[in-house]
mmCIF file of C-alpha atoms in Angstrom:
data_model
loop_
_atom_site.group_PDB
_atom_site.id
_atom_site.type_symbol
_atom_site.label_atom_id
_atom_site.label_comp_id
_atom_site.label_asym_id
_atom_site.label_seq_id
_atom_site.Cartn_x
_atom_site.Cartn_y
_atom_site.Cartn_z
ATOM 1 C CA MET A 151 60.133 32.745 -15.349
ATOM 2 C CA ASN A 152 62.576 30.845 -17.634
ATOM 3 C CA ASP A 153 60.910 28.071 -19.842
ATOM 4 C CA SER A 154 63.836 27.552 -22.203
ATOM 5 C CA ILE A 155 65.100 23.298 -21.944
ATOM 6 C CA PRO A 156 67.966 22.029 -20.752
ATOM 7 C CA VAL A 157 70.967 21.352 -22.807
ATOM 8 C CA ALA A 158 73.291 18.172 -22.300
ATOM 9 C CA ARG A 159 76.719 16.712 -23.591
ATOM 10 C CA THR A 160 79.908 15.130 -23.082
ATOM 11 C CA THR A 161 82.271 17.917 -24.597
ATOM 12 C CA ASP A 162 86.566 17.296 -24.441
ATOM 13 C CA HIS A 163 86.325 17.203 -20.459
ATOM 14 C CA GLY A 164 83.517 15.959 -18.799
ATOM 15 C CA PHE A 165 80.237 16.007 -19.233
ATOM 16 C CA THR A 166 78.207 19.662 -19.032
ATOM 17 C CA LYS A 167 74.509 21.378 -18.581
ATOM 18 C CA LEU A 168 73.367 24.423 -19.265
ATOM 19 C CA MET A 169 69.988 24.057 -17.196
ATOM 20 C CA PRO A 170 67.884 27.127 -17.138
ATOM 21 C CA ASP A 171 67.085 29.129 -13.742
ATOM 22 C CA VAL A 172 63.390 28.614 -13.188
ATOM 23 C CA ASP A 173 63.391 32.124 -11.494
ATOM 24 C CA ARG A 174 65.085 34.720 -14.118
ATOM 25 C CA LYS A 175 63.774 34.554 -17.238
ATOM 26 C CA ARG A 176 67.546 34.438 -19.530
ATOM 27 C CA ALA A 177 69.062 33.038 -16.311
ATOM 28 C CA TRP A 178 71.739 29.560 -17.140
ATOM 29 C CA LEU A 179 73.327 27.431 -14.404
ATOM 30 C CA LEU A 180 76.403 25.822 -16.655
ATOM 31 C CA THR A 181 77.371 22.609 -14.603
ATOM 32 C CA VAL A 182 80.539 20.324 -15.595
ATOM 33 C CA ASP A 183 80.628 16.945 -13.671
ATOM 34 C CA GLY A 184 77.983 17.739 -11.589
ATOM 35 C CA ALA A 185 80.084 20.154 -10.391
ATOM 36 C CA PRO A 186 78.486 24.222 -11.017
ATOM 37 C CA GLN A 187 80.852 26.208 -13.050
ATOM 38 C CA SER A 188 79.182 29.116 -14.460
ATOM 39 C CA TYR A 189 76.065 31.254 -13.600
ATOM 40 C CA VAL A 190 74.487 33.445 -16.357
ATOM 41 C CA ASP A 191 72.272 36.100 -17.400
ATOM 42 C CA LEU A 192 71.747 36.913 -20.504
ATOM 43 C CA ASP A 193 69.313 39.846 -20.005
ATOM 44 C CA ASP A 194 71.616 41.529 -17.253
ATOM 45 C CA PRO A 195 75.610 40.509 -17.535
ATOM 46 C CA GLU A 196 75.932 42.465 -14.512
ATOM 47 C CA TYR A 197 74.419 39.906 -12.210
ATOM 48 C CA LEU A 198 76.914 37.762 -10.312
ATOM 49 C CA GLU A 199 75.532 35.219 -8.925
ATOM 50 C CA PHE A 200 78.283 32.581 -6.858
ATOM 51 C CA GLU A 201 80.150 34.554 -4.548
ATOM 52 C CA TYR A 202 83.328 33.397 -5.337
ATOM 53 C CA THR A 203 82.491 35.314 -9.247
ATOM 54 C CA ARG A 204 81.000 38.862 -7.460
ATOM 55 C CA ARG A 205 84.316 38.641 -5.069
ATOM 56 C CA LEU A 206 85.724 39.063 -8.661
ATOM 57 C CA GLY A 207 83.787 41.033 -10.117
ATOM 58 C CA HIS A 208 84.384 43.964 -6.582
ATOM 59 C CA VAL A 209 88.069 43.332 -7.553
ATOM 60 C CA LEU A 210 87.717 43.930 -11.498
ATOM 61 C CA ASP A 211 85.953 46.923 -10.114
ATOM 62 C CA THR A 212 88.402 48.612 -7.843
ATOM 63 C CA VAL A 213 91.677 47.931 -10.248
ATOM 64 C CA ALA A 214 90.939 50.973 -12.122
ATOM 65 C CA GLU A 215 88.376 53.948 -12.541
ATOM 66 C CA ALA A 216 84.879 52.992 -13.311
ATOM 67 C CA GLY A 217 84.213 52.459 -16.739
ATOM 68 C CA ARG A 218 88.196 52.608 -18.011
ATOM 69 C CA ALA A 219 88.644 49.530 -21.077
ATOM 70 C CA LEU A 220 90.946 47.192 -20.034
ATOM 71 C CA ASP A 221 92.810 45.210 -21.471
ATOM 72 C CA VAL A 222 91.831 41.367 -19.814
ATOM 73 C CA VAL A 223 92.636 38.342 -20.175
ATOM 74 C CA HIS A 224 90.964 35.041 -18.724
ATOM 75 C CA LEU A 225 92.225 31.703 -17.976
ATOM 76 C CA GLY A 226 89.499 29.511 -17.933
ATOM 77 C CA GLY A 227 86.076 30.492 -19.962
ATOM 78 C CA GLY A 228 83.224 29.074 -18.313
ATOM 79 C CA ALA A 229 79.844 30.644 -19.927
ATOM 80 C CA LEU A 230 81.898 33.844 -19.875
ATOM 81 C CA THR A 231 80.406 35.039 -17.125
ATOM 82 C CA LEU A 232 83.203 38.128 -16.269
ATOM 83 C CA PRO A 233 83.859 38.960 -19.957
ATOM 84 C CA ARG A 234 80.131 39.505 -20.521
ATOM 85 C CA TYR A 235 80.529 41.126 -16.524
ATOM 86 C CA VAL A 236 83.958 43.427 -18.044
ATOM 87 C CA ALA A 237 82.405 44.043 -20.972
ATOM 88 C CA ALA A 238 79.174 45.795 -19.825
ATOM 89 C CA THR A 239 81.045 47.439 -16.834
ATOM 90 C CA ARG A 240 83.420 48.639 -18.794
ATOM 91 C CA PRO A 241 82.533 49.307 -22.570
ATOM 92 C CA GLY A 242 85.625 49.128 -25.707
ATOM 93 C CA SER A 243 87.198 46.403 -23.175
ATOM 94 C CA ARG A 244 89.704 43.924 -24.992
ATOM 95 C CA GLN A 245 89.135 40.382 -23.819
ATOM 96 C CA ASP A 246 90.399 37.204 -24.686
ATOM 97 C CA VAL A 247 89.475 34.103 -22.777
ATOM 98 C CA VAL A 248 91.684 31.189 -22.802
ATOM 99 C CA GLU A 249 89.470 27.556 -22.511
ATOM 100 C CA ALA A 250 91.346 24.467 -22.927
ATOM 101 C CA ASP A 251 87.510 22.644 -23.389
ATOM 102 C CA ARG A 252 86.791 23.440 -27.169
ATOM 103 C CA GLY A 253 83.604 21.313 -27.059
ATOM 104 C CA LEU A 254 82.613 23.101 -23.700
ATOM 105 C CA LEU A 255 83.066 26.355 -25.372
ATOM 106 C CA GLU A 256 81.058 25.849 -28.563
ATOM 107 C CA LEU A 257 78.441 24.624 -26.221
ATOM 108 C CA VAL A 258 78.351 28.143 -25.019
ATOM 109 C CA VAL A 259 78.803 29.964 -27.715
ATOM 110 C CA GLU A 260 76.205 28.212 -29.495
ATOM 111 C CA HIS A 261 73.655 28.773 -26.960
ATOM 112 C CA LEU A 262 74.340 31.825 -24.846
ATOM 113 C CA PRO A 263 76.009 34.376 -27.402
ATOM 114 C CA LEU A 264 78.069 36.422 -26.266
ATOM 115 C CA PRO A 265 76.729 40.714 -27.466
ATOM 116 C CA ALA A 266 77.524 41.030 -31.236
ATOM 117 C CA GLY A 267 80.722 44.136 -30.562
ATOM 118 C CA ALA A 268 81.633 42.549 -26.376
ATOM 119 C CA GLY A 269 85.463 42.209 -27.832
ATOM 120 C CA ILE A 270 85.894 38.685 -26.133
ATOM 121 C CA THR A 271 88.366 36.540 -28.498
ATOM 122 C CA LEU A 272 88.286 32.895 -27.802
ATOM 123 C CA HIS A 273 90.770 30.425 -27.674
ATOM 124 C CA ALA A 274 90.263 26.690 -27.247
ATOM 125 C CA ALA A 275 94.018 26.330 -25.883
ATOM 126 C CA ASP A 276 95.864 25.326 -22.061
ATOM 127 C CA ALA A 277 95.994 28.053 -19.868
ATOM 128 C CA ARG A 278 99.961 27.469 -19.359
ATOM 129 C CA ALA A 279 100.861 26.595 -23.043
ATOM 130 C CA TRP A 280 98.920 30.040 -24.006
ATOM 131 C CA LEU A 281 100.115 32.133 -21.588
ATOM 132 C CA GLU A 282 104.130 30.896 -22.372
ATOM 133 C CA ALA A 283 103.514 32.124 -25.842
ATOM 134 C CA ALA A 284 101.771 35.832 -25.439
ATOM 135 C CA PRO A 285 103.078 38.518 -25.400
ATOM 136 C CA ALA A 286 104.805 40.665 -22.623
ATOM 137 C CA ASP A 287 103.224 43.246 -21.157
ATOM 138 C CA SER A 288 100.082 43.020 -23.138
ATOM 139 C CA ALA A 289 97.104 42.518 -20.529
ATOM 140 C CA ASP A 290 96.177 44.906 -17.378
ATOM 141 C CA ILE A 291 94.196 42.208 -15.669
ATOM 142 C CA LEU A 292 94.454 38.358 -15.634
ATOM 143 C CA VAL A 293 92.409 35.945 -14.327
ATOM 144 C CA ALA A 294 92.803 32.566 -13.157
ATOM 145 C CA ASP A 295 89.401 29.617 -12.637
ATOM 146 C CA VAL A 296 91.040 26.808 -13.896
ATOM 147 C CA PHE A 297 89.642 23.854 -12.932
ATOM 148 C CA GLY A 298 90.288 20.082 -14.340
ATOM 149 C CA GLY A 299 87.013 19.032 -13.487
ATOM 150 C CA SER A 300 86.819 20.579 -9.740
ATOM 151 C CA ARG A 301 90.912 20.958 -9.036
ATOM 152 C CA VAL A 302 93.358 23.309 -10.155
ATOM 153 C CA PRO A 303 95.534 21.487 -12.118
ATOM 154 C CA ALA A 304 99.081 21.444 -11.664
ATOM 155 C CA HIS A 305 100.861 23.536 -14.355
ATOM 156 C CA LEU A 306 99.455 26.310 -12.913
ATOM 157 C CA THR A 307 100.327 26.250 -9.310
ATOM 158 C CA SER A 308 103.353 26.750 -9.295
ATOM 159 C CA VAL A 309 106.641 29.632 -9.389
ATOM 160 C CA GLU A 310 106.923 29.584 -13.035
ATOM 161 C CA TYR A 311 103.370 29.921 -13.839
ATOM 162 C CA ALA A 312 103.593 32.526 -11.742
ATOM 163 C CA ARG A 313 105.715 34.430 -13.233
ATOM 164 C CA HIS A 314 104.695 33.790 -16.966
ATOM 165 C CA ALA A 315 102.242 35.577 -15.361
ATOM 166 C CA ALA A 316 103.999 38.737 -14.226
ATOM 167 C CA ARG A 317 106.084 38.781 -17.964
ATOM 168 C CA VAL A 318 102.113 39.022 -19.391
ATOM 169 C CA LEU A 319 100.683 41.975 -17.201
ATOM 170 C CA ARG A 320 101.979 45.497 -17.317
ATOM 171 C CA GLY A 321 104.032 46.614 -14.666
ATOM 172 C CA ASP A 322 100.318 48.541 -13.235
ATOM 173 C CA GLY A 323 97.879 45.541 -14.060
ATOM 174 C CA VAL A 324 96.720 43.040 -11.473
ATOM 175 C CA TYR A 325 96.254 39.071 -11.485
ATOM 176 C CA LEU A 326 92.952 37.897 -9.644
ATOM 177 C CA ALA A 327 91.986 33.874 -9.446
ATOM 178 C CA ASN A 328 90.020 31.327 -7.969
ATOM 179 C CA LEU A 329 91.874 28.617 -5.523
ATOM 180 C CA ALA A 330 89.723 26.742 -3.052
ATOM 181 C CA ASP A 331 91.381 24.468 -0.125
ATOM 182 C CA ALA A 332 90.737 23.678 3.250
ATOM 183 C CA ALA A 333 92.440 24.058 6.720
ATOM 184 C CA PRO A 334 95.132 23.258 7.289
ATOM 185 C CA PHE A 335 95.824 25.930 3.766
ATOM 186 C CA ALA A 336 98.767 23.777 2.343
ATOM 187 C CA PHE A 337 97.749 24.745 -0.959
ATOM 188 C CA LEU A 338 96.308 28.229 -0.470
ATOM 189 C CA ARG A 339 99.725 28.942 1.512
ATOM 190 C CA SER A 340 101.918 27.431 -1.514
ATOM 191 C CA GLN A 341 100.150 29.771 -4.026
ATOM 192 C CA LEU A 342 100.428 32.841 -1.850
ATOM 193 C CA ALA A 343 104.268 31.647 -1.524
ATOM 194 C CA ASN A 344 103.971 31.388 -5.603
ATOM 195 C CA PHE A 345 103.503 34.775 -5.873
ATOM 196 C CA ALA A 346 104.900 36.618 -2.803
ATOM 197 C CA ALA A 347 107.793 36.006 -4.747
ATOM 198 C CA VAL A 348 106.984 37.579 -7.683
ATOM 199 C CA PHE A 349 104.656 40.162 -6.806
ATOM 200 C CA GLU A 350 105.178 43.077 -4.305
ATOM 201 C CA GLU A 351 101.519 43.310 -3.533
ATOM 202 C CA LEU A 352 98.780 40.305 -2.346
ATOM 203 C CA ALA A 353 95.911 40.534 -0.838
ATOM 204 C CA LEU A 354 93.397 37.148 -0.372
ATOM 205 C CA ILE A 355 89.543 37.139 -0.040
ATOM 206 C CA ALA A 356 87.438 34.275 1.763
ATOM 207 C CA GLU A 357 84.442 33.868 3.881
ATOM 208 C CA PRO A 358 85.579 33.947 7.375
ATOM 209 C CA GLY A 359 84.144 30.929 8.426
ATOM 210 C CA VAL A 360 86.434 29.394 5.358
ATOM 211 C CA LEU A 361 89.419 31.589 6.676
ATOM 212 C CA ARG A 362 88.488 30.252 10.362
ATOM 213 C CA GLY A 363 89.271 26.478 8.990
ATOM 214 C CA ARG A 364 85.334 25.366 9.135
ATOM 215 C CA ARG A 365 85.089 24.307 5.885
ATOM 216 C CA PHE A 366 86.390 23.644 1.964
ATOM 217 C CA GLY A 367 85.654 26.811 0.404
ATOM 218 C CA ASN A 368 86.578 29.359 -2.368
ATOM 219 C CA ALA A 369 89.205 31.784 -1.381
ATOM 220 C CA VAL A 370 90.350 34.986 -4.356
ATOM 221 C CA LEU A 371 94.302 35.774 -4.287
ATOM 222 C CA VAL A 372 95.282 38.936 -6.167
ATOM 223 C CA ALA A 373 98.201 40.007 -6.683
ATOM 224 C CA ALA A 374 100.311 43.376 -8.029
ATOM 225 C CA HIS A 375 103.577 45.683 -8.144
ATOM 226 C CA ARG A 376 101.040 48.816 -6.935
ATOM 227 C CA PRO A 377 99.375 49.137 -4.054
ATOM 228 C CA LEU A 378 95.710 47.210 -3.739
ATOM 229 C CA ASP A 379 93.093 49.416 -2.656
ATOM 230 C CA THR A 380 91.952 47.149 0.692
ATOM 231 C CA ALA A 381 89.868 49.609 2.193
ATOM 232 C CA ALA A 382 87.506 49.363 -1.298
ATOM 233 C CA LEU A 383 87.847 46.152 -1.278
ATOM 234 C CA ALA A 384 86.981 45.609 2.365
ATOM 235 C CA ARG A 385 84.452 47.917 2.194
ATOM 236 C CA LEU A 386 82.979 45.805 -0.747
ATOM 237 C CA MET A 387 83.111 42.711 1.213
ATOM 238 C CA ALA A 388 81.587 43.498 3.827
ATOM 239 C CA GLY A 389 78.914 45.405 2.092
ATOM 240 C CA ASP A 390 77.995 42.202 -0.216
ATOM 241 C CA ALA A 391 75.317 39.982 0.342
ATOM 242 C CA PHE A 392 77.636 36.905 1.145
ATOM 243 C CA PRO A 393 80.662 38.691 3.874
ATOM 244 C CA ALA A 394 84.093 37.886 3.122
ATOM 245 C CA ARG A 395 87.934 39.552 4.638
ATOM 246 C CA VAL A 396 90.559 40.713 3.160
ATOM 247 C CA GLU A 397 93.565 39.743 4.502
ATOM 248 C CA HIS A 398 96.661 41.818 4.218
ATOM 249 C CA GLY A 399 99.936 43.332 5.390
ATOM 250 C CA ALA A 400 101.381 41.363 7.774
ATOM 251 C CA ALA A 401 98.591 39.121 8.966
ATOM 252 C CA LEU A 402 99.389 37.777 5.450
ATOM 253 C CA ARG A 403 102.464 37.764 5.585
ATOM 254 C CA GLN A 404 101.994 35.594 8.670
ATOM 255 C CA PHE A 405 99.881 32.689 6.754
ATOM 256 C CA ILE A 406 102.427 32.830 4.378
ATOM 257 C CA GLY A 407 105.153 31.653 7.777
ATOM 258 C CA GLY A 408 107.443 29.453 6.465
ATOM 259 C CA THR A 409 106.237 28.232 3.532
ATOM 260 C CA ARG A 410 108.156 27.908 0.500
ATOM 261 C CA PRO A 411 107.656 28.333 -3.988
ATOM 262 C CA VAL A 412 106.704 25.560 -5.737
ATOM 263 C CA ARG A 413 108.580 24.338 -8.726
ATOM 264 C CA ASP A 414 107.225 22.768 -11.321
ATOM 265 C CA GLU A 415 108.390 19.409 -10.824
ATOM 266 C CA ASP A 416 107.000 19.696 -6.839
ATOM 267 C CA ALA A 417 103.409 21.033 -7.989
ATOM 268 C CA VAL A 418 100.879 19.290 -7.276
ATOM 269 C CA PRO A 419 96.247 19.940 -7.910
ATOM 270 C CA SER A 420 94.333 21.560 -5.766
ATOM 271 C CA PRO A 421 93.121 19.571 -3.567
ATOM 272 C CA GLU A 422 89.721 16.926 -3.834
ATOM 273 C CA PRO A 423 86.641 18.786 -2.191
ATOM 274 C CA PRO A 424 84.883 16.314 0.142
ATOM 275 C CA ASP A 425 81.664 15.164 -1.265
ATOM 276 C CA GLY A 426 79.269 18.164 -1.395
ATOM 277 C CA ALA A 427 81.223 20.755 -1.068
ATOM 278 C CA PHE A 428 80.100 22.321 -4.323
ATOM 279 C CA SER A 429 77.282 19.546 -6.349
ATOM 280 C CA ILE A 430 73.770 20.735 -6.617
ATOM 281 C CA GLY A 431 70.683 19.432 -6.630
#
């Protein structure tokens, strides 16, 4: 049983809480303005609680041979769940975490410290600005999980942003993003159109009920210039505790339809989630 004491603090971008999980000895839930943002088990960094985080983890497991060290950039920090996961599953990886909320980073590092030698460098910066200044061909993986409140900021939803992501990635690099939408999927289609204009290969991973338009939910976008191992991904997603579908190829092109890429001047944030979509308690 976790008998740690909850921590609450107003940080740069919201009211942040760290709450201990009563069922796991050193596990914590991070919320910002009441919305769950991250879950971390300090004793078991390979444990991923949230559905979308598990899906991102499955993609990270398939992008290179098991255990191979990678250079990874994370846009959006949260409680550093995925950086801890990569450090545990791919020792020796070099990781940069870019988080706009400096107070959030300070809170997490203070109460949920990173293990020594984790190879994780933290940057308190705007994700787009940091990406634009980053060296070309410097990352194997780019993970985007940036939410201002419960919405992806507009300056991270354009085709120009997608081009900056492609520039920072190496030729065989892979882009992953956590997005959220509901039918008729205007936002999700626009994001797929942006990355289809820049990358050769795309995949979309989501729970079947979300893809059928039954509810608002998360979807993981994967983009690369090389073929993705969609068969391995499909097996992992089907066998997960929270099964998901992997869409790619002709089915994904049909889903995008005639949607055009979105330029900076027309970009908008992701849609506001309905009440209770991501809240707890």
